[in-house]
Short mmCIF file of C-alpha atoms in Angstrom, two decimals:
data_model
loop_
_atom_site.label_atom_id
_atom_site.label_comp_id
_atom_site.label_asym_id
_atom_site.label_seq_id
_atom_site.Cartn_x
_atom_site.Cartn_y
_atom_site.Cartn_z
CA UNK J 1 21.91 9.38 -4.67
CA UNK J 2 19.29 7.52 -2.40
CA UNK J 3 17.19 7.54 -5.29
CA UNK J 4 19.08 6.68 -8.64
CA UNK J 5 17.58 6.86 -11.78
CA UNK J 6 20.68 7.81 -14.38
CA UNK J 7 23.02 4.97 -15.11
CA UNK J 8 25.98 5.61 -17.30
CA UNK J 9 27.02 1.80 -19.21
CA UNK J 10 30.13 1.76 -20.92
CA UNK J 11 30.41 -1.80 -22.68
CA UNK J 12 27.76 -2.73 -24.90
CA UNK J 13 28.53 -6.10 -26.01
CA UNK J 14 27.28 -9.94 -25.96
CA UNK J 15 26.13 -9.36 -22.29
CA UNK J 16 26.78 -5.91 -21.38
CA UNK J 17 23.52 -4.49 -23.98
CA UNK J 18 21.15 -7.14 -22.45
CA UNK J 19 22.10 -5.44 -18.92
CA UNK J 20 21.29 -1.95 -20.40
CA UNK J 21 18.09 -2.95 -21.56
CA UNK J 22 16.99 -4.34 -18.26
CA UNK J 23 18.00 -0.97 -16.63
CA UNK J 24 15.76 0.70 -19.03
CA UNK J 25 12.85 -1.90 -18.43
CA UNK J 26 13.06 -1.13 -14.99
CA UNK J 27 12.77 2.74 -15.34
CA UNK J 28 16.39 3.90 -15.07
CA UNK J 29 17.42 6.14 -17.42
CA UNK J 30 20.64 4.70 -19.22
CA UNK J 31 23.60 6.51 -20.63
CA UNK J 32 25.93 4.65 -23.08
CA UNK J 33 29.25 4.33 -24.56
CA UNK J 34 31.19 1.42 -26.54
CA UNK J 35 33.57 1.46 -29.18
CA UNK J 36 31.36 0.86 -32.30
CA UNK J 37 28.47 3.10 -32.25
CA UNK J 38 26.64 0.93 -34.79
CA UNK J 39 26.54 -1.99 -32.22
CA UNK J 40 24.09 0.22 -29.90
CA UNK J 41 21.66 1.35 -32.71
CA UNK J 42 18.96 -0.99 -31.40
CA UNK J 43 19.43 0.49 -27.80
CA UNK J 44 19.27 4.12 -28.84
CA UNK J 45 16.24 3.43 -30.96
CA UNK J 46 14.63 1.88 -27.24
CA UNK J 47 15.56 5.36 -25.48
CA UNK J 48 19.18 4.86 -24.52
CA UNK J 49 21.18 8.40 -24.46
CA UNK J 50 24.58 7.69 -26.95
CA UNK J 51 27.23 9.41 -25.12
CA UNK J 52 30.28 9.82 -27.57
CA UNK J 53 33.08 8.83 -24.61
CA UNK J 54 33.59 7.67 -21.05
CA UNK J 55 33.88 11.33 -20.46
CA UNK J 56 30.72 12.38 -21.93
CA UNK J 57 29.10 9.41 -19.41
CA UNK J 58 31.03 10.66 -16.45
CA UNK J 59 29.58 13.74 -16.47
CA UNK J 60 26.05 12.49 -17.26
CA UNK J 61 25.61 9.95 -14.11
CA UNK J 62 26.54 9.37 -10.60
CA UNK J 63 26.74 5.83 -11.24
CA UNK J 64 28.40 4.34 -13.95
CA UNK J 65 28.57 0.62 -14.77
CA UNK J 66 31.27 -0.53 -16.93
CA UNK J 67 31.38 -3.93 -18.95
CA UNK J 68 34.01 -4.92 -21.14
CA UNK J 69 36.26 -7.56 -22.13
CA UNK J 70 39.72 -7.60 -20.82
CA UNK J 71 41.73 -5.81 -17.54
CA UNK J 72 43.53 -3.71 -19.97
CA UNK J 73 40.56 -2.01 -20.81
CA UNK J 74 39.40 -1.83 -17.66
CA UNK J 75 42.55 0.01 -16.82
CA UNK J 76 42.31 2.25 -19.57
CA UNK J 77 38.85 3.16 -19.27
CA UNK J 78 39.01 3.55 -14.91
CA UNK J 79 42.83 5.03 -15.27
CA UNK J 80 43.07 7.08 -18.61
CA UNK J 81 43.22 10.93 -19.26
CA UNK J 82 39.86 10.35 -20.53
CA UNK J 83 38.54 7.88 -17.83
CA UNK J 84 36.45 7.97 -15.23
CA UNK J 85 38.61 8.54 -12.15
CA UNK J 86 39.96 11.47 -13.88
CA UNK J 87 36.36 12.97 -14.90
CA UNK J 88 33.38 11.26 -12.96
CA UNK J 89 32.01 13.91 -10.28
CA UNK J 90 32.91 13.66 -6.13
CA UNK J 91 30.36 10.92 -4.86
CA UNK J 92 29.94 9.19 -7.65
CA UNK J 93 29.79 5.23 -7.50
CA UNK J 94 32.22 3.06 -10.21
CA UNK J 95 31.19 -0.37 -10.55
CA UNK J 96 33.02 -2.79 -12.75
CA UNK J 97 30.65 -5.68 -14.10
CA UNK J 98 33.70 -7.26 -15.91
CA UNK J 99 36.05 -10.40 -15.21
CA UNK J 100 38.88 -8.88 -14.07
CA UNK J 101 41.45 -8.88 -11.61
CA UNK J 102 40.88 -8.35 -8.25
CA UNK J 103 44.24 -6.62 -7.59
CA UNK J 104 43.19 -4.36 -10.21
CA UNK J 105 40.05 -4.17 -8.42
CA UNK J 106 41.52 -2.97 -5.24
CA UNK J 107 43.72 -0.41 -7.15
CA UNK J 108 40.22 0.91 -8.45
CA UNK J 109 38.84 1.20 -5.13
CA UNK J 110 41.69 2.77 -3.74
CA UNK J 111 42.19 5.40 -6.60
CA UNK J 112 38.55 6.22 -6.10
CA UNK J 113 39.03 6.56 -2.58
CA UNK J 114 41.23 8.98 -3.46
CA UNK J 115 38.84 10.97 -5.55
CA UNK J 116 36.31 10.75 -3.16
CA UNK J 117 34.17 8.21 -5.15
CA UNK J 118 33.51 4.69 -4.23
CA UNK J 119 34.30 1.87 -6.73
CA UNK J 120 32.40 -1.50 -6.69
CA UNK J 121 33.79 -4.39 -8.33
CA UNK J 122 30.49 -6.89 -9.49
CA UNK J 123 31.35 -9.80 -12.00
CA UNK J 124 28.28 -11.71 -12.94
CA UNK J 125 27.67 -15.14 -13.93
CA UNK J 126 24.83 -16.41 -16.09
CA UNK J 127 25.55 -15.98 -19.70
CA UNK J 128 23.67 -14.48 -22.33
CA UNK J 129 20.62 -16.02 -21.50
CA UNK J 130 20.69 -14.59 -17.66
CA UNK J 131 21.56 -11.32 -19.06
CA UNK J 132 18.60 -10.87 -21.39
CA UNK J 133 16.47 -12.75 -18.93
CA UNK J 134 17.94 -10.90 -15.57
CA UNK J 135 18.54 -13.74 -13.86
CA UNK J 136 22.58 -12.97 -13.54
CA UNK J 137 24.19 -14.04 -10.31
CA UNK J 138 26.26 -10.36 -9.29
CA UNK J 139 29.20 -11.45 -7.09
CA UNK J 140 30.27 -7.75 -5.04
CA UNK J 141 33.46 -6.53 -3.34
CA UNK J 142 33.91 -2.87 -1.85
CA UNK J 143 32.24 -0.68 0.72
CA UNK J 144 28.93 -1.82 1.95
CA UNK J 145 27.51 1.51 1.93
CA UNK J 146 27.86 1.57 -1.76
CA UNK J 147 26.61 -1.68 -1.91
CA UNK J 148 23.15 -0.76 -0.36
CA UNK J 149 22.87 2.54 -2.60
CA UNK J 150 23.19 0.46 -5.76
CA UNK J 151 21.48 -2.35 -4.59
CA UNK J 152 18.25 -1.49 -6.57
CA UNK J 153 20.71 -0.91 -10.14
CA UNK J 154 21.80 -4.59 -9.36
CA UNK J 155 18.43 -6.19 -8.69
CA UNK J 156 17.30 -4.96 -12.16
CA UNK J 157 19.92 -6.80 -14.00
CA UNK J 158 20.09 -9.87 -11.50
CA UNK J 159 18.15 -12.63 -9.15
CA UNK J 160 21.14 -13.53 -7.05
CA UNK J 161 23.11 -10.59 -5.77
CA UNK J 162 25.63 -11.29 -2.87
CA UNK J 163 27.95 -8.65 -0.94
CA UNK J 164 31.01 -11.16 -0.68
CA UNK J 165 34.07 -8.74 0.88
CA UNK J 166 35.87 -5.11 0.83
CA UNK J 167 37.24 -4.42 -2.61
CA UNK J 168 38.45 -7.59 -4.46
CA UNK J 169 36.48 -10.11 -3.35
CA UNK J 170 33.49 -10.06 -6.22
CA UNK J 171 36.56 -10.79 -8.36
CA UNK J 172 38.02 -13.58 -6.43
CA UNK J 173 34.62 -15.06 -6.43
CA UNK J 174 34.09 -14.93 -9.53
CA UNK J 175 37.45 -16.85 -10.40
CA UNK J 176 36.04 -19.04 -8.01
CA UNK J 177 32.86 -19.51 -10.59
CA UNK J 178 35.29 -19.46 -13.43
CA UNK J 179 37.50 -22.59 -11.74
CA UNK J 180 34.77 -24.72 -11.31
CA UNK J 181 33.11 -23.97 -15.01
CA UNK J 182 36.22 -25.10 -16.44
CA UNK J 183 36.81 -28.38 -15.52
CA UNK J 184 32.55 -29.05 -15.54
CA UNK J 185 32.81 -27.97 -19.05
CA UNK J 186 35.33 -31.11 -19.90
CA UNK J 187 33.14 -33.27 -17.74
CA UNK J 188 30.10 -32.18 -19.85
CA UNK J 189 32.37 -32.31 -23.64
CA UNK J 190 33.09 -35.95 -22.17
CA UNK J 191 29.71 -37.03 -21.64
CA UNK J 192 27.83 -35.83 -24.16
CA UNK J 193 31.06 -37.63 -26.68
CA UNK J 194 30.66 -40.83 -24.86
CA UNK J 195 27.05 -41.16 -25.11
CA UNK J 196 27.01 -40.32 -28.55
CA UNK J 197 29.59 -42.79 -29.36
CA UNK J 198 27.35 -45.09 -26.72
CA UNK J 199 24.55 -44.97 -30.10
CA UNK J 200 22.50 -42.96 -27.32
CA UNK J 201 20.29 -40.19 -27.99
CA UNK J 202 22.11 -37.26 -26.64
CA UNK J 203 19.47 -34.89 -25.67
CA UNK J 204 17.11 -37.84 -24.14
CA UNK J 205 20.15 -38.84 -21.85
CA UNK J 206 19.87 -34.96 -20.90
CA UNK J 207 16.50 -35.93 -20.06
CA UNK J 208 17.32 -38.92 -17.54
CA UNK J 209 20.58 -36.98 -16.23
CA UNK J 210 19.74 -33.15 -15.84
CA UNK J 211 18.00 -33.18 -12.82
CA UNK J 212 20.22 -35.63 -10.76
CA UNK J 213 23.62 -35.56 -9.37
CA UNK J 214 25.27 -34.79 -12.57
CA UNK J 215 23.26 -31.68 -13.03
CA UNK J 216 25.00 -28.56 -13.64
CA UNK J 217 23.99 -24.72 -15.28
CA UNK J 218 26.49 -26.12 -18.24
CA UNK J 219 24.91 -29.45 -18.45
CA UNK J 220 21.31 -27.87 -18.73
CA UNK J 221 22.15 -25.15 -21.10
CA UNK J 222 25.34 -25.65 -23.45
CA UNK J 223 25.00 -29.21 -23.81
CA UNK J 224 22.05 -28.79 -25.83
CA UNK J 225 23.97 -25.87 -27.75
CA UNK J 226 27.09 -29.12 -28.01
CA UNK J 227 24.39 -31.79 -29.12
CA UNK J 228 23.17 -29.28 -31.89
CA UNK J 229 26.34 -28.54 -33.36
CA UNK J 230 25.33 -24.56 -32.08
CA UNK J 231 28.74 -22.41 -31.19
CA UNK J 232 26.97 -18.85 -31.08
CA UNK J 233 28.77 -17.05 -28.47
CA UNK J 234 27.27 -16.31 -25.02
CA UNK J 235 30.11 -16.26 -23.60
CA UNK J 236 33.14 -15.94 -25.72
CA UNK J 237 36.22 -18.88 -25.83
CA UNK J 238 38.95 -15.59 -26.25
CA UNK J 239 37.15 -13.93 -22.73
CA UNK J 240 36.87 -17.38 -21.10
CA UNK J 241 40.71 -18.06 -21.82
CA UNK J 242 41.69 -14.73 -20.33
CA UNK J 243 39.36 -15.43 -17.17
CA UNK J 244 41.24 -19.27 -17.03
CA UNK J 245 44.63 -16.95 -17.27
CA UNK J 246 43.87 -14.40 -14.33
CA UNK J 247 42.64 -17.42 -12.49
CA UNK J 248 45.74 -19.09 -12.81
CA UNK J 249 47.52 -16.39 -11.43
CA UNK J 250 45.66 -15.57 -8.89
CA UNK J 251 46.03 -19.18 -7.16
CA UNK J 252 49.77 -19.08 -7.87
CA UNK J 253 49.65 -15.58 -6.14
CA UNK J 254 47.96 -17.36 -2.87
CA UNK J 255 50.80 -20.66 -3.45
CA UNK J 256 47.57 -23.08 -4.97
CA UNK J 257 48.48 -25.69 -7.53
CA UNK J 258 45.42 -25.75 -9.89
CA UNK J 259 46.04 -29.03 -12.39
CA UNK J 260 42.70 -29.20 -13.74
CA UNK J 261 41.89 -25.11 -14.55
CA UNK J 262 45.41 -25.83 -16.31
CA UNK J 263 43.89 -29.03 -18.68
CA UNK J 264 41.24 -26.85 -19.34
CA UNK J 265 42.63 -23.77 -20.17
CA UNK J 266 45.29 -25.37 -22.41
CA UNK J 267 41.91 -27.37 -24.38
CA UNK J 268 40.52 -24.10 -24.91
CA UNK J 269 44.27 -22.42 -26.40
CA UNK J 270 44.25 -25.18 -28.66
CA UNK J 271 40.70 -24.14 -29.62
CA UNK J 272 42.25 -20.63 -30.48
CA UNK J 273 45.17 -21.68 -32.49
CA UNK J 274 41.75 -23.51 -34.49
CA UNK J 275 39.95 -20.39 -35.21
CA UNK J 276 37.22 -20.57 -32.42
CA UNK J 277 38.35 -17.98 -30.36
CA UNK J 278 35.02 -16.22 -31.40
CA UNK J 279 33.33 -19.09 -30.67
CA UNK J 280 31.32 -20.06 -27.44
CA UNK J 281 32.61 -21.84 -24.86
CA UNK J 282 30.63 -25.02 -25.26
CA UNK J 283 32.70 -25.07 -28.69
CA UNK J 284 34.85 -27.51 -26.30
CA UNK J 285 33.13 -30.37 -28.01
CA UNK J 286 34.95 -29.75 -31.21
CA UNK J 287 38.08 -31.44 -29.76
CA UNK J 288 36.60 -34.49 -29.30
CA UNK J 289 33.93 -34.62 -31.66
CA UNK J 290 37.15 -34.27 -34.37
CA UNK J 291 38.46 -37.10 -33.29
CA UNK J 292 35.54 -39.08 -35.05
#
């Protein structure tokens, strides 16, 4: 496996078909499965093999990337008859690219253990835009050796990949991302409200504040998305409120009061109970800009 070139992907959504793609563009062959078939026409059409389960992947590739949306289905997918701990061969590597839990994470890891396979947990950070562009930040937990081997897999799909810990860890770093995103994104809502009710040009105060101590990923790239009146998912309000919620439990698991993940996360409910769950998360500005 010192030289991979066969990817399975299961998880071919917002983000997770961008990361494909870039796998292909860098010569791996790419093996796929997600729920809705029509969603991956495009991909198959660019040379991605459609595998009709996580079955069909696991016995197609000794390293198999999975993507998706919530812990349950991470579960299911890692944990089912069907899965890939049941079905993926002896050596293979699992790595889970999703926001999940990093208990479940280390239950992963130690299942595959026990199937002699090595599971990875890698969240990423970046958005849409870093996924088409490859410019995701890959946050890893789990064996090092592992780490090395699928270094290369990484590197296709991302410009800042760090080995943070043993199994766990890229998950508890990523809730680490995910905390400070969720206040910044009030912080940025705020702003851009006040300047607009300031009778300032939004997107020339951008200008002024962007590159100074205010300056933030969110600032730079979903204010513009606020100031345009653009919600187009790149990252998902129903995902971000389920990262907010496995945050929150994680700090009450290690005895951390968390006050302002907690404003945020019950801004971005209320945006749910409104319909936006669909929405992106910058969608935040709705709550203030209907207060006009």
């Amino acid at each position: 496996m010192d030289n991979v070139k066969a990817i399975g992907f299961i998880g071919l959504g917002v983000m997770g078909k961008s990361m494909a793609k870039n796998l292909m563009k860098k010569g791996f062959s790419v093996n796929a499965y997600t729920r809705t078939k029509s969603k991956a026409e495009d991909i198959i059409e660019e040379g991605c093999t459609w595998c009709e389960s996580a079955t069909e992947v696991a016995e197609k590739a000794d390293v198999i990337i999975t993507m998706l949306g919530f812990p349950s289905e991470v579960k299911e997918i890692y944990f089912g008859e069907e899965g890939l701990l049941n079905n993926a061969r002896e050596g293979s590597i699992l790595i889970d690219m999703s926001t999940s839990s990093p208990t479940l994470a280390k239950e992963i890891a130690e299942a595959a253990d026990k199937h002699q396979m090595t599971a990875l947990d890698a969240p990423v950070s970046g958005g849409d835009i870093g996924a088409r562009e490859a410019r995701l930040t890959i946050m890893v937990g789990g064996n090092e050796e592992a780490y090395n081997k699928a270094l290369p897999v990484f590197q296709a799909m991302g410009t800042n990949v760090v080995l943070q810990g043993g199994p766990g860890m890229g998950q508890y770093t990523k809730m680490v991302n995910q905390i400070a995103i969720a206040t910044n994104m009030i912080g940025v809502s705020e702003a851009i409200s006040y300047a607009d009710k300031a009778g300032l040009n939004p997107n020339l105060v951008l200008k002024s504040i962007g590159g100074g101590a205010a300056g933030s990923w969110s600032l730079s790239n979903l204010a513009p998305r606020m100031i345009a009146g653009d919600y187009e998912p790149g990252f998902y309000i129903k995902h971000f409120v389920k990262d907010m919620t496995i945050a929150l439990e994680s700090a009450e698991e290690l005895g951390l009061d968390t006050p302002g993940l907690k404003l945020a996360k019950g801004m971005y409910e209320e945006l749910v109970t409104r319909g936006f769950e669909d929405a992106g998360t910058q969608a935040l500005i709705k709550l203030y800009v209907d207060q006009a």
